Amino acid sequence: MVYPADAKQASLAVTNSDKNLRFLIQSWVETTNGEKTTDFIMTPPLFVSKPQGENTLRIMYVGQTPPTDRESVYWINVKAIPAVEREAVQGKNVLQLAVLSRIKLFVRPAGLAMSPADAPAKLTFHKQGNKISINNPTPYYITLVNFNIGNHNLPNTMAAPKSNTDIAIPAGVNGSIKYQTINDYGANTPSINGVMK
């Protein structure tokens, strides 16, 4: 999800597609270190989602002014806890699971120098020993998927803006680099041949 830094708020729809169950929905925002942050307010933070109902979460940035030369990233967390009818489970062993959905939240400053669609092709790669360094000179976070060197699959990786991200690779892995990225709409971009420097 992209949150324009100059926006007052953004919204996220939460849909309960179940025909019978109600869910208690709890939501919050975390930093990339997994710590709850007060940079955002999510309303309502706790509500009941009725069967086949839709609710809207409002997300408001209230933190310090974010960097103006690059994106910042956070995680939206939405936990769905199913309702339990006491009579239905009384005297029975029951396993009940809550589902936690995590969504990347990018705070994007206005007026960045390039389009986010142009950023993936700007990545360069450097192989040194048993690691590959990804250089991201752009102001955007770029998530690489279907990431390969030769015939070896590499893990999905998020490259931070204006920095290098290192990935360990097994000894002897060589070949050309191919990858796709995830665009602003959550879709995979066309495959790109990586530039090794």
Short mmCIF file of N, CA and C in Angstrom, two decimals, residues 14-197:
data_model
loop_
_atom_site.label_atom_id
_atom_site.label_comp_id
_atom_site.label_asym_id
_atom_site.label_seq_id
_atom_site.Cartn_x
_atom_site.Cartn_y
_atom_site.Cartn_z
N VAL A 14 -11.62 -3.90 4.62
CA VAL A 14 -11.54 -5.22 5.26
C VAL A 14 -12.87 -5.91 5.00
N THR A 15 -12.83 -7.04 4.28
CA THR A 15 -14.05 -7.74 3.89
C THR A 15 -14.12 -9.10 4.58
N ASN A 16 -15.25 -9.40 5.17
CA ASN A 16 -15.51 -10.71 5.76
C ASN A 16 -16.33 -11.49 4.74
N SER A 17 -15.71 -12.45 4.06
CA SER A 17 -16.40 -13.21 3.02
C SER A 17 -17.15 -14.43 3.56
N ASP A 18 -16.99 -14.71 4.85
CA ASP A 18 -17.68 -15.86 5.45
C ASP A 18 -19.18 -15.56 5.59
N LYS A 19 -20.01 -16.58 5.34
CA LYS A 19 -21.46 -16.38 5.40
C LYS A 19 -22.02 -16.48 6.81
N ASN A 20 -21.24 -17.05 7.74
CA ASN A 20 -21.77 -17.29 9.08
C ASN A 20 -20.97 -16.65 10.22
N LEU A 21 -19.66 -16.61 10.08
CA LEU A 21 -18.81 -16.20 11.20
C LEU A 21 -18.63 -14.69 11.32
N ARG A 22 -18.61 -14.25 12.56
CA ARG A 22 -18.19 -12.89 12.87
C ARG A 22 -16.73 -12.97 13.29
N PHE A 23 -15.98 -11.89 13.08
CA PHE A 23 -14.58 -11.83 13.47
C PHE A 23 -14.33 -10.54 14.25
N LEU A 24 -13.50 -10.64 15.27
CA LEU A 24 -12.99 -9.45 15.94
C LEU A 24 -11.75 -9.05 15.17
N ILE A 25 -11.71 -7.82 14.68
CA ILE A 25 -10.60 -7.33 13.87
C ILE A 25 -9.79 -6.34 14.70
N GLN A 26 -8.50 -6.60 14.78
CA GLN A 26 -7.57 -5.72 15.50
C GLN A 26 -6.52 -5.26 14.49
N SER A 27 -6.18 -3.97 14.49
CA SER A 27 -5.21 -3.47 13.51
C SER A 27 -4.23 -2.51 14.16
N TRP A 28 -2.99 -2.52 13.63
CA TRP A 28 -1.94 -1.63 14.11
C TRP A 28 -0.84 -1.56 13.06
N VAL A 29 0.09 -0.62 13.25
CA VAL A 29 1.22 -0.44 12.34
C VAL A 29 2.50 -0.68 13.10
N GLU A 30 3.44 -1.37 12.44
CA GLU A 30 4.76 -1.66 13.03
C GLU A 30 5.87 -1.11 12.14
N THR A 31 7.03 -0.92 12.77
CA THR A 31 8.23 -0.60 12.01
C THR A 31 8.75 -1.88 11.37
N THR A 32 9.78 -1.78 10.55
CA THR A 32 10.36 -2.98 9.93
C THR A 32 11.04 -3.86 10.96
N ASN A 33 11.30 -3.34 12.16
CA ASN A 33 11.88 -4.14 13.24
C ASN A 33 10.83 -4.89 14.04
N GLY A 34 9.55 -4.75 13.66
CA GLY A 34 8.48 -5.46 14.35
C GLY A 34 7.98 -4.78 15.61
N GLU A 35 8.30 -3.49 15.78
CA GLU A 35 7.85 -2.76 16.97
C GLU A 35 6.65 -1.88 16.60
N LYS A 36 5.63 -1.87 17.46
CA LYS A 36 4.49 -0.99 17.22
C LYS A 36 4.97 0.45 17.18
N THR A 37 4.39 1.24 16.27
CA THR A 37 4.81 2.63 16.13
C THR A 37 3.63 3.57 16.37
N THR A 38 3.95 4.75 16.87
CA THR A 38 2.94 5.78 17.06
C THR A 38 2.95 6.78 15.90
N ASP A 39 3.71 6.46 14.84
CA ASP A 39 3.74 7.34 13.66
C ASP A 39 2.41 7.32 12.92
N PHE A 40 1.61 6.28 13.14
CA PHE A 40 0.32 6.15 12.47
C PHE A 40 -0.78 5.91 13.49
N ILE A 41 -1.97 6.40 13.15
CA ILE A 41 -3.19 6.07 13.89
C ILE A 41 -4.07 5.29 12.92
N MET A 42 -4.58 4.14 13.37
CA MET A 42 -5.53 3.37 12.57
C MET A 42 -6.87 3.37 13.30
N THR A 43 -7.92 3.76 12.58
CA THR A 43 -9.25 3.76 13.20
C THR A 43 -10.21 2.97 12.34
N PRO A 44 -11.09 2.20 12.91
CA PRO A 44 -11.06 1.82 14.32
C PRO A 44 -9.98 0.76 14.56
N PRO A 45 -9.30 0.82 15.71
CA PRO A 45 -8.25 -0.17 15.97
C PRO A 45 -8.81 -1.55 16.32
N LEU A 46 -10.09 -1.58 16.74
CA LEU A 46 -10.73 -2.84 17.14
C LEU A 46 -12.21 -2.75 16.78
N PHE A 47 -12.71 -3.74 16.04
CA PHE A 47 -14.14 -3.75 15.69
C PHE A 47 -14.57 -5.17 15.35
N VAL A 48 -15.89 -5.37 15.29
CA VAL A 48 -16.45 -6.67 14.91
C VAL A 48 -16.86 -6.60 13.45
N SER A 49 -16.37 -7.57 12.68
CA SER A 49 -16.73 -7.68 11.27
C SER A 49 -17.83 -8.73 11.13
N LYS A 50 -18.99 -8.30 10.65
CA LYS A 50 -20.15 -9.20 10.54
C LYS A 50 -20.03 -10.07 9.29
N PRO A 51 -20.75 -11.20 9.26
CA PRO A 51 -20.70 -12.08 8.08
C PRO A 51 -21.02 -11.31 6.80
N GLN A 52 -20.20 -11.53 5.80
CA GLN A 52 -20.31 -10.89 4.49
C GLN A 52 -20.35 -9.36 4.59
N GLY A 53 -19.69 -8.83 5.60
CA GLY A 53 -19.65 -7.38 5.78
C GLY A 53 -18.34 -6.79 5.29
N GLU A 54 -18.35 -5.50 5.06
CA GLU A 54 -17.14 -4.78 4.68
C GLU A 54 -16.99 -3.57 5.58
N ASN A 55 -15.78 -3.37 6.07
CA ASN A 55 -15.46 -2.22 6.90
C ASN A 55 -14.26 -1.50 6.31
N THR A 56 -14.08 -0.26 6.68
CA THR A 56 -12.95 0.51 6.18
C THR A 56 -12.07 0.93 7.34
N LEU A 57 -10.78 0.62 7.22
CA LEU A 57 -9.78 1.11 8.18
C LEU A 57 -9.23 2.42 7.64
N ARG A 58 -9.16 3.42 8.49
CA ARG A 58 -8.56 4.70 8.10
C ARG A 58 -7.18 4.77 8.72
N ILE A 59 -6.21 5.16 7.90
CA ILE A 59 -4.81 5.21 8.32
C ILE A 59 -4.35 6.66 8.20
N MET A 60 -3.85 7.21 9.32
CA MET A 60 -3.39 8.61 9.33
C MET A 60 -1.96 8.68 9.84
N TYR A 61 -1.10 9.37 9.08
CA TYR A 61 0.29 9.56 9.50
C TYR A 61 0.34 10.76 10.44
N VAL A 62 0.87 10.56 11.66
CA VAL A 62 0.95 11.63 12.66
C VAL A 62 2.37 11.77 13.21
N GLY A 63 3.34 11.09 12.57
CA GLY A 63 4.72 11.12 13.05
C GLY A 63 5.47 12.35 12.58
N GLN A 64 6.78 12.33 12.84
CA GLN A 64 7.66 13.40 12.38
C GLN A 64 7.63 13.43 10.85
N THR A 65 8.06 14.55 10.27
CA THR A 65 8.11 14.66 8.82
C THR A 65 9.01 13.56 8.27
N PRO A 66 8.49 12.72 7.36
CA PRO A 66 9.32 11.63 6.83
C PRO A 66 10.38 12.18 5.87
N PRO A 67 11.40 11.38 5.54
CA PRO A 67 12.41 11.84 4.58
C PRO A 67 11.74 12.28 3.28
N THR A 68 12.27 13.32 2.67
CA THR A 68 11.67 13.84 1.44
C THR A 68 12.38 13.34 0.19
N ASP A 69 13.51 12.64 0.36
CA ASP A 69 14.27 12.18 -0.81
C ASP A 69 14.12 10.69 -1.08
N ARG A 70 13.30 9.98 -0.27
CA ARG A 70 13.13 8.53 -0.44
C ARG A 70 11.89 8.06 0.31
N GLU A 71 11.45 6.87 -0.05
CA GLU A 71 10.32 6.27 0.65
C GLU A 71 10.73 5.78 2.04
N SER A 72 9.73 5.65 2.91
CA SER A 72 9.87 5.00 4.21
C SER A 72 8.94 3.79 4.18
N VAL A 73 9.25 2.75 4.95
CA VAL A 73 8.40 1.56 4.93
C VAL A 73 8.00 1.15 6.35
N TYR A 74 6.76 0.69 6.46
CA TYR A 74 6.18 0.18 7.70
C TYR A 74 5.39 -1.08 7.34
N TRP A 75 4.81 -1.72 8.35
CA TRP A 75 3.94 -2.87 8.14
C TRP A 75 2.57 -2.60 8.77
N ILE A 76 1.50 -2.78 7.98
CA ILE A 76 0.14 -2.77 8.51
C ILE A 76 -0.16 -4.20 8.96
N ASN A 77 -0.69 -4.35 10.16
CA ASN A 77 -1.08 -5.65 10.69
C ASN A 77 -2.58 -5.66 10.93
N VAL A 78 -3.26 -6.66 10.39
CA VAL A 78 -4.70 -6.82 10.60
C VAL A 78 -4.93 -8.25 11.09
N LYS A 79 -5.37 -8.38 12.34
CA LYS A 79 -5.60 -9.70 12.93
C LYS A 79 -7.10 -9.97 12.98
N ALA A 80 -7.50 -11.15 12.47
CA ALA A 80 -8.91 -11.57 12.47
C ALA A 80 -9.07 -12.73 13.45
N ILE A 81 -9.86 -12.51 14.50
CA ILE A 81 -10.09 -13.52 15.55
C ILE A 81 -11.54 -13.99 15.42
N PRO A 82 -11.77 -15.28 15.10
CA PRO A 82 -13.15 -15.74 14.91
C PRO A 82 -13.94 -15.77 16.21
N ALA A 83 -15.22 -15.46 16.09
CA ALA A 83 -16.12 -15.52 17.25
C ALA A 83 -16.38 -16.99 17.61
N VAL A 84 -16.66 -17.23 18.89
CA VAL A 84 -16.94 -18.58 19.36
C VAL A 84 -18.29 -18.57 20.08
N GLU A 85 -19.14 -19.50 19.70
CA GLU A 85 -20.41 -19.68 20.40
C GLU A 85 -20.15 -20.65 21.55
N ARG A 86 -20.33 -20.21 22.78
CA ARG A 86 -20.01 -21.06 23.95
C ARG A 86 -20.74 -22.39 23.93
N GLU A 87 -22.01 -22.36 23.55
CA GLU A 87 -22.79 -23.59 23.55
C GLU A 87 -22.22 -24.61 22.57
N ALA A 88 -21.71 -24.15 21.45
CA ALA A 88 -21.20 -25.05 20.41
C ALA A 88 -19.90 -25.73 20.80
N VAL A 89 -19.13 -25.12 21.71
CA VAL A 89 -17.83 -25.69 22.08
C VAL A 89 -17.78 -26.22 23.50
N GLN A 90 -18.85 -26.06 24.24
CA GLN A 90 -18.86 -26.48 25.64
C GLN A 90 -18.62 -27.99 25.75
N GLY A 91 -17.62 -28.36 26.54
CA GLY A 91 -17.28 -29.76 26.75
C GLY A 91 -16.52 -30.40 25.60
N LYS A 92 -16.07 -29.62 24.63
CA LYS A 92 -15.34 -30.15 23.47
C LYS A 92 -13.93 -29.57 23.44
N ASN A 93 -13.03 -30.32 22.85
CA ASN A 93 -11.69 -29.79 22.58
C ASN A 93 -11.76 -29.03 21.26
N VAL A 94 -11.33 -27.78 21.29
CA VAL A 94 -11.44 -26.93 20.11
C VAL A 94 -10.11 -26.23 19.87
N LEU A 95 -9.69 -26.21 18.62
CA LEU A 95 -8.52 -25.43 18.22
C LEU A 95 -9.03 -24.24 17.42
N GLN A 96 -8.75 -23.07 17.92
CA GLN A 96 -9.21 -21.86 17.25
C GLN A 96 -7.99 -21.06 16.82
N LEU A 97 -7.98 -20.62 15.57
CA LEU A 97 -6.84 -19.89 15.03
C LEU A 97 -7.24 -18.46 14.68
N ALA A 98 -6.35 -17.54 14.98
CA ALA A 98 -6.50 -16.16 14.53
C ALA A 98 -5.57 -15.99 13.34
N VAL A 99 -5.99 -15.21 12.36
CA VAL A 99 -5.19 -14.99 11.15
C VAL A 99 -4.66 -13.56 11.19
N LEU A 100 -3.34 -13.44 11.03
CA LEU A 100 -2.70 -12.12 10.99
C LEU A 100 -2.24 -11.85 9.57
N SER A 101 -2.77 -10.80 8.96
CA SER A 101 -2.34 -10.37 7.62
C SER A 101 -1.41 -9.18 7.78
N ARG A 102 -0.27 -9.24 7.06
CA ARG A 102 0.70 -8.13 7.12
C ARG A 102 0.84 -7.55 5.72
N ILE A 103 0.76 -6.24 5.63
CA ILE A 103 0.81 -5.53 4.36
C ILE A 103 1.88 -4.45 4.46
N LYS A 104 2.75 -4.39 3.46
CA LYS A 104 3.76 -3.32 3.45
C LYS A 104 3.07 -1.98 3.24
N LEU A 105 3.53 -0.98 3.97
CA LEU A 105 2.99 0.38 3.88
C LEU A 105 4.14 1.31 3.54
N PHE A 106 4.14 1.84 2.32
CA PHE A 106 5.20 2.73 1.87
C PHE A 106 4.74 4.18 1.97
N VAL A 107 5.49 5.00 2.70
CA VAL A 107 5.21 6.44 2.76
C VAL A 107 6.04 7.08 1.66
N ARG A 108 5.35 7.63 0.66
CA ARG A 108 6.03 8.15 -0.54
C ARG A 108 5.95 9.67 -0.59
N PRO A 109 7.12 10.34 -0.53
CA PRO A 109 7.13 11.80 -0.66
C PRO A 109 6.70 12.23 -2.06
N ALA A 110 6.14 13.42 -2.15
CA ALA A 110 5.76 13.98 -3.45
C ALA A 110 7.02 14.45 -4.18
N GLY A 111 6.97 14.43 -5.50
CA GLY A 111 8.02 15.03 -6.31
C GLY A 111 9.32 14.26 -6.38
N LEU A 112 9.29 12.94 -6.22
CA LEU A 112 10.53 12.17 -6.35
C LEU A 112 11.00 12.23 -7.81
N ALA A 113 12.31 12.13 -7.99
CA ALA A 113 12.95 12.40 -9.28
C ALA A 113 12.52 11.47 -10.42
N MET A 114 12.15 10.25 -10.12
CA MET A 114 11.78 9.31 -11.19
C MET A 114 10.46 8.63 -10.87
N SER A 115 9.91 8.01 -11.89
CA SER A 115 8.67 7.26 -11.72
C SER A 115 8.97 5.92 -11.06
N PRO A 116 8.07 5.42 -10.20
CA PRO A 116 8.31 4.11 -9.58
C PRO A 116 8.40 2.98 -10.62
N ALA A 117 7.74 3.15 -11.77
CA ALA A 117 7.79 2.12 -12.81
C ALA A 117 9.18 2.01 -13.45
N ASP A 118 9.97 3.10 -13.41
CA ASP A 118 11.31 3.09 -14.00
C ASP A 118 12.37 2.56 -13.04
N ALA A 119 12.07 2.49 -11.76
CA ALA A 119 13.07 2.15 -10.74
C ALA A 119 13.66 0.74 -10.86
N PRO A 120 12.86 -0.31 -11.12
CA PRO A 120 13.44 -1.66 -11.12
C PRO A 120 14.61 -1.85 -12.09
N ALA A 121 14.58 -1.20 -13.23
CA ALA A 121 15.65 -1.34 -14.23
C ALA A 121 16.93 -0.64 -13.80
N LYS A 122 16.88 0.18 -12.77
CA LYS A 122 18.07 0.92 -12.31
C LYS A 122 18.94 0.11 -11.35
N LEU A 123 18.44 -1.05 -10.89
CA LEU A 123 19.22 -1.87 -9.96
C LEU A 123 20.47 -2.41 -10.65
N THR A 124 21.57 -2.47 -9.90
CA THR A 124 22.78 -3.13 -10.38
C THR A 124 23.21 -4.16 -9.34
N PHE A 125 24.00 -5.13 -9.78
CA PHE A 125 24.39 -6.25 -8.92
C PHE A 125 25.91 -6.42 -8.96
N HIS A 126 26.47 -6.83 -7.83
CA HIS A 126 27.91 -7.09 -7.73
C HIS A 126 28.09 -8.38 -6.95
N LYS A 127 28.77 -9.35 -7.60
CA LYS A 127 29.02 -10.64 -6.94
C LYS A 127 30.42 -10.61 -6.35
N GLN A 128 30.49 -10.94 -5.08
CA GLN A 128 31.78 -11.00 -4.40
C GLN A 128 31.77 -12.20 -3.46
N GLY A 129 32.56 -13.21 -3.81
CA GLY A 129 32.60 -14.42 -2.98
C GLY A 129 31.25 -15.09 -2.95
N ASN A 130 30.74 -15.33 -1.76
CA ASN A 130 29.46 -16.02 -1.59
C ASN A 130 28.32 -15.07 -1.29
N LYS A 131 28.36 -13.89 -1.91
CA LYS A 131 27.23 -12.97 -1.74
C LYS A 131 27.04 -12.13 -2.99
N ILE A 132 25.82 -11.67 -3.15
CA ILE A 132 25.49 -10.71 -4.20
C ILE A 132 25.03 -9.45 -3.51
N SER A 133 25.57 -8.33 -3.95
CA SER A 133 25.16 -7.04 -3.42
C SER A 133 24.25 -6.37 -4.45
N ILE A 134 23.07 -5.96 -4.00
CA ILE A 134 22.12 -5.26 -4.87
C ILE A 134 22.25 -3.78 -4.57
N ASN A 135 22.58 -2.99 -5.58
CA ASN A 135 22.66 -1.54 -5.41
C ASN A 135 21.38 -0.92 -5.94
N ASN A 136 20.68 -0.20 -5.06
CA ASN A 136 19.43 0.47 -5.43
C ASN A 136 19.66 1.98 -5.33
N PRO A 137 19.96 2.65 -6.46
CA PRO A 137 20.22 4.09 -6.42
C PRO A 137 18.94 4.93 -6.42
N THR A 138 17.79 4.28 -6.48
CA THR A 138 16.52 5.00 -6.62
C THR A 138 15.95 5.41 -5.26
N PRO A 139 14.94 6.28 -5.24
CA PRO A 139 14.31 6.66 -3.97
C PRO A 139 13.21 5.70 -3.52
N TYR A 140 13.05 4.56 -4.21
CA TYR A 140 11.96 3.63 -3.92
C TYR A 140 12.46 2.33 -3.31
N TYR A 141 11.64 1.73 -2.43
CA TYR A 141 11.85 0.35 -2.02
C TYR A 141 11.46 -0.53 -3.21
N ILE A 142 12.28 -1.52 -3.52
CA ILE A 142 12.01 -2.42 -4.64
C ILE A 142 12.04 -3.86 -4.12
N THR A 143 10.93 -4.57 -4.29
CA THR A 143 10.85 -5.97 -3.86
C THR A 143 11.09 -6.86 -5.07
N LEU A 144 12.16 -7.66 -4.99
CA LEU A 144 12.52 -8.58 -6.06
C LEU A 144 11.88 -9.94 -5.80
N VAL A 145 11.24 -10.50 -6.82
CA VAL A 145 10.64 -11.83 -6.75
C VAL A 145 11.08 -12.62 -7.99
N ASN A 146 10.89 -13.94 -7.95
CA ASN A 146 11.36 -14.79 -9.06
C ASN A 146 12.78 -14.40 -9.43
N PHE A 147 13.61 -14.31 -8.42
CA PHE A 147 14.97 -13.78 -8.47
C PHE A 147 15.92 -14.96 -8.64
N ASN A 148 16.67 -14.97 -9.75
CA ASN A 148 17.55 -16.10 -10.05
C ASN A 148 18.93 -15.62 -10.48
N ILE A 149 19.94 -16.43 -10.15
CA ILE A 149 21.27 -16.28 -10.74
C ILE A 149 21.57 -17.64 -11.36
N GLY A 150 21.72 -17.67 -12.68
CA GLY A 150 21.85 -18.94 -13.37
C GLY A 150 20.59 -19.75 -13.14
N ASN A 151 20.74 -21.00 -12.69
CA ASN A 151 19.59 -21.86 -12.40
C ASN A 151 19.25 -21.89 -10.92
N HIS A 152 19.87 -21.02 -10.13
CA HIS A 152 19.67 -21.02 -8.68
C HIS A 152 18.66 -19.94 -8.28
N ASN A 153 17.60 -20.35 -7.57
CA ASN A 153 16.59 -19.40 -7.09
C ASN A 153 17.11 -18.69 -5.85
N LEU A 154 16.96 -17.39 -5.82
CA LEU A 154 17.34 -16.58 -4.66
C LEU A 154 16.07 -16.18 -3.91
N PRO A 155 16.17 -15.86 -2.62
CA PRO A 155 14.97 -15.49 -1.87
C PRO A 155 14.40 -14.15 -2.33
N ASN A 156 13.07 -14.01 -2.19
CA ASN A 156 12.46 -12.70 -2.44
C ASN A 156 13.13 -11.70 -1.51
N THR A 157 13.46 -10.53 -2.05
CA THR A 157 14.27 -9.57 -1.32
C THR A 157 13.74 -8.16 -1.53
N MET A 158 13.68 -7.37 -0.45
CA MET A 158 13.31 -5.96 -0.56
C MET A 158 14.57 -5.12 -0.46
N ALA A 159 14.88 -4.39 -1.55
CA ALA A 159 16.06 -3.54 -1.59
C ALA A 159 15.67 -2.13 -1.17
N ALA A 160 16.32 -1.63 -0.12
CA ALA A 160 16.02 -0.29 0.41
C ALA A 160 16.53 0.79 -0.55
N PRO A 161 15.90 1.96 -0.55
CA PRO A 161 16.33 3.03 -1.44
C PRO A 161 17.70 3.58 -1.08
N LYS A 162 18.44 3.95 -2.13
CA LYS A 162 19.75 4.60 -2.00
C LYS A 162 20.67 3.82 -1.07
N SER A 163 20.71 2.50 -1.26
CA SER A 163 21.56 1.67 -0.41
C SER A 163 21.88 0.36 -1.11
N ASN A 164 22.71 -0.46 -0.44
CA ASN A 164 23.07 -1.79 -0.92
C ASN A 164 22.44 -2.82 0.00
N THR A 165 21.97 -3.91 -0.60
CA THR A 165 21.40 -5.03 0.14
C THR A 165 22.18 -6.28 -0.25
N ASP A 166 22.72 -7.00 0.74
CA ASP A 166 23.51 -8.19 0.47
C ASP A 166 22.69 -9.46 0.66
N ILE A 167 22.92 -10.43 -0.24
CA ILE A 167 22.25 -11.73 -0.17
C ILE A 167 23.32 -12.81 -0.25
N ALA A 168 23.28 -13.76 0.67
CA ALA A 168 24.22 -14.89 0.64
C ALA A 168 23.81 -15.86 -0.46
N ILE A 169 24.81 -16.40 -1.18
CA ILE A 169 24.56 -17.41 -2.21
C ILE A 169 25.50 -18.58 -1.99
N PRO A 170 25.10 -19.78 -2.41
CA PRO A 170 25.99 -20.93 -2.26
C PRO A 170 27.25 -20.78 -3.12
N ALA A 171 28.32 -21.41 -2.68
CA ALA A 171 29.58 -21.37 -3.43
C ALA A 171 29.38 -21.97 -4.81
N GLY A 172 30.03 -21.38 -5.80
CA GLY A 172 30.00 -21.91 -7.16
C GLY A 172 28.79 -21.51 -7.98
N VAL A 173 27.88 -20.73 -7.42
CA VAL A 173 26.70 -20.31 -8.19
C VAL A 173 27.11 -19.16 -9.10
N ASN A 174 26.87 -19.35 -10.39
CA ASN A 174 27.21 -18.33 -11.39
C ASN A 174 26.10 -18.25 -12.42
N GLY A 175 26.20 -17.28 -13.28
CA GLY A 175 25.25 -17.14 -14.37
C GLY A 175 24.65 -15.75 -14.39
N SER A 176 23.72 -15.58 -15.32
CA SER A 176 23.08 -14.27 -15.45
C SER A 176 21.99 -14.12 -14.39
N ILE A 177 21.68 -12.87 -14.09
CA ILE A 177 20.66 -12.56 -13.09
C ILE A 177 19.37 -12.17 -13.79
N LYS A 178 18.27 -12.76 -13.33
CA LYS A 178 16.93 -12.39 -13.81
C LYS A 178 16.06 -12.17 -12.60
N TYR A 179 15.15 -11.22 -12.70
CA TYR A 179 14.24 -10.95 -11.59
C TYR A 179 13.00 -10.24 -12.08
N GLN A 180 11.98 -10.31 -11.25
CA GLN A 180 10.78 -9.50 -11.42
C GLN A 180 10.65 -8.67 -10.15
N THR A 181 9.82 -7.65 -10.20
CA THR A 181 9.56 -6.86 -9.00
C THR A 181 8.05 -6.76 -8.81
N ILE A 182 7.65 -6.27 -7.64
CA ILE A 182 6.23 -6.07 -7.35
C ILE A 182 5.93 -4.58 -7.51
N ASN A 183 4.93 -4.28 -8.35
CA ASN A 183 4.61 -2.87 -8.59
C ASN A 183 3.66 -2.32 -7.52
N ASP A 184 3.23 -1.08 -7.69
CA ASP A 184 2.37 -0.41 -6.70
C ASP A 184 1.01 -1.10 -6.52
N TYR A 185 0.63 -1.93 -7.48
CA TYR A 185 -0.68 -2.58 -7.42
C TYR A 185 -0.59 -4.02 -6.92
N GLY A 186 0.63 -4.45 -6.55
CA GLY A 186 0.83 -5.80 -6.04
C GLY A 186 1.05 -6.85 -7.11
N ALA A 187 1.18 -6.43 -8.36
CA ALA A 187 1.40 -7.37 -9.47
C ALA A 187 2.89 -7.48 -9.78
N ASN A 188 3.27 -8.62 -10.38
CA ASN A 188 4.66 -8.79 -10.80
C ASN A 188 4.90 -8.03 -12.10
N THR A 189 6.06 -7.38 -12.18
CA THR A 189 6.46 -6.69 -13.40
C THR A 189 7.04 -7.71 -14.38
N PRO A 190 7.23 -7.34 -15.65
CA PRO A 190 7.91 -8.25 -16.59
C PRO A 190 9.33 -8.57 -16.10
N SER A 191 9.86 -9.71 -16.55
CA SER A 191 11.19 -10.15 -16.15
C SER A 191 12.26 -9.17 -16.66
N ILE A 192 13.26 -8.94 -15.81
CA ILE A 192 14.36 -8.02 -16.14
C ILE A 192 15.67 -8.78 -16.04
N ASN A 193 16.58 -8.55 -16.99
CA ASN A 193 17.93 -9.11 -16.92
C ASN A 193 18.77 -8.17 -16.08
N GLY A 194 19.35 -8.69 -15.01
CA GLY A 194 20.13 -7.86 -14.09
C GLY A 194 21.46 -7.45 -14.68
N VAL A 195 21.92 -6.27 -14.29
CA VAL A 195 23.21 -5.74 -14.74
C VAL A 195 24.24 -6.03 -13.67
N MET A 196 25.25 -6.86 -14.02
CA MET A 196 26.32 -7.21 -13.09
C MET A 196 27.45 -6.22 -13.28
N LYS A 197 27.91 -5.62 -12.18
CA LYS A 197 29.01 -4.65 -12.25
C LYS A 197 30.18 -5.14 -11.45
#
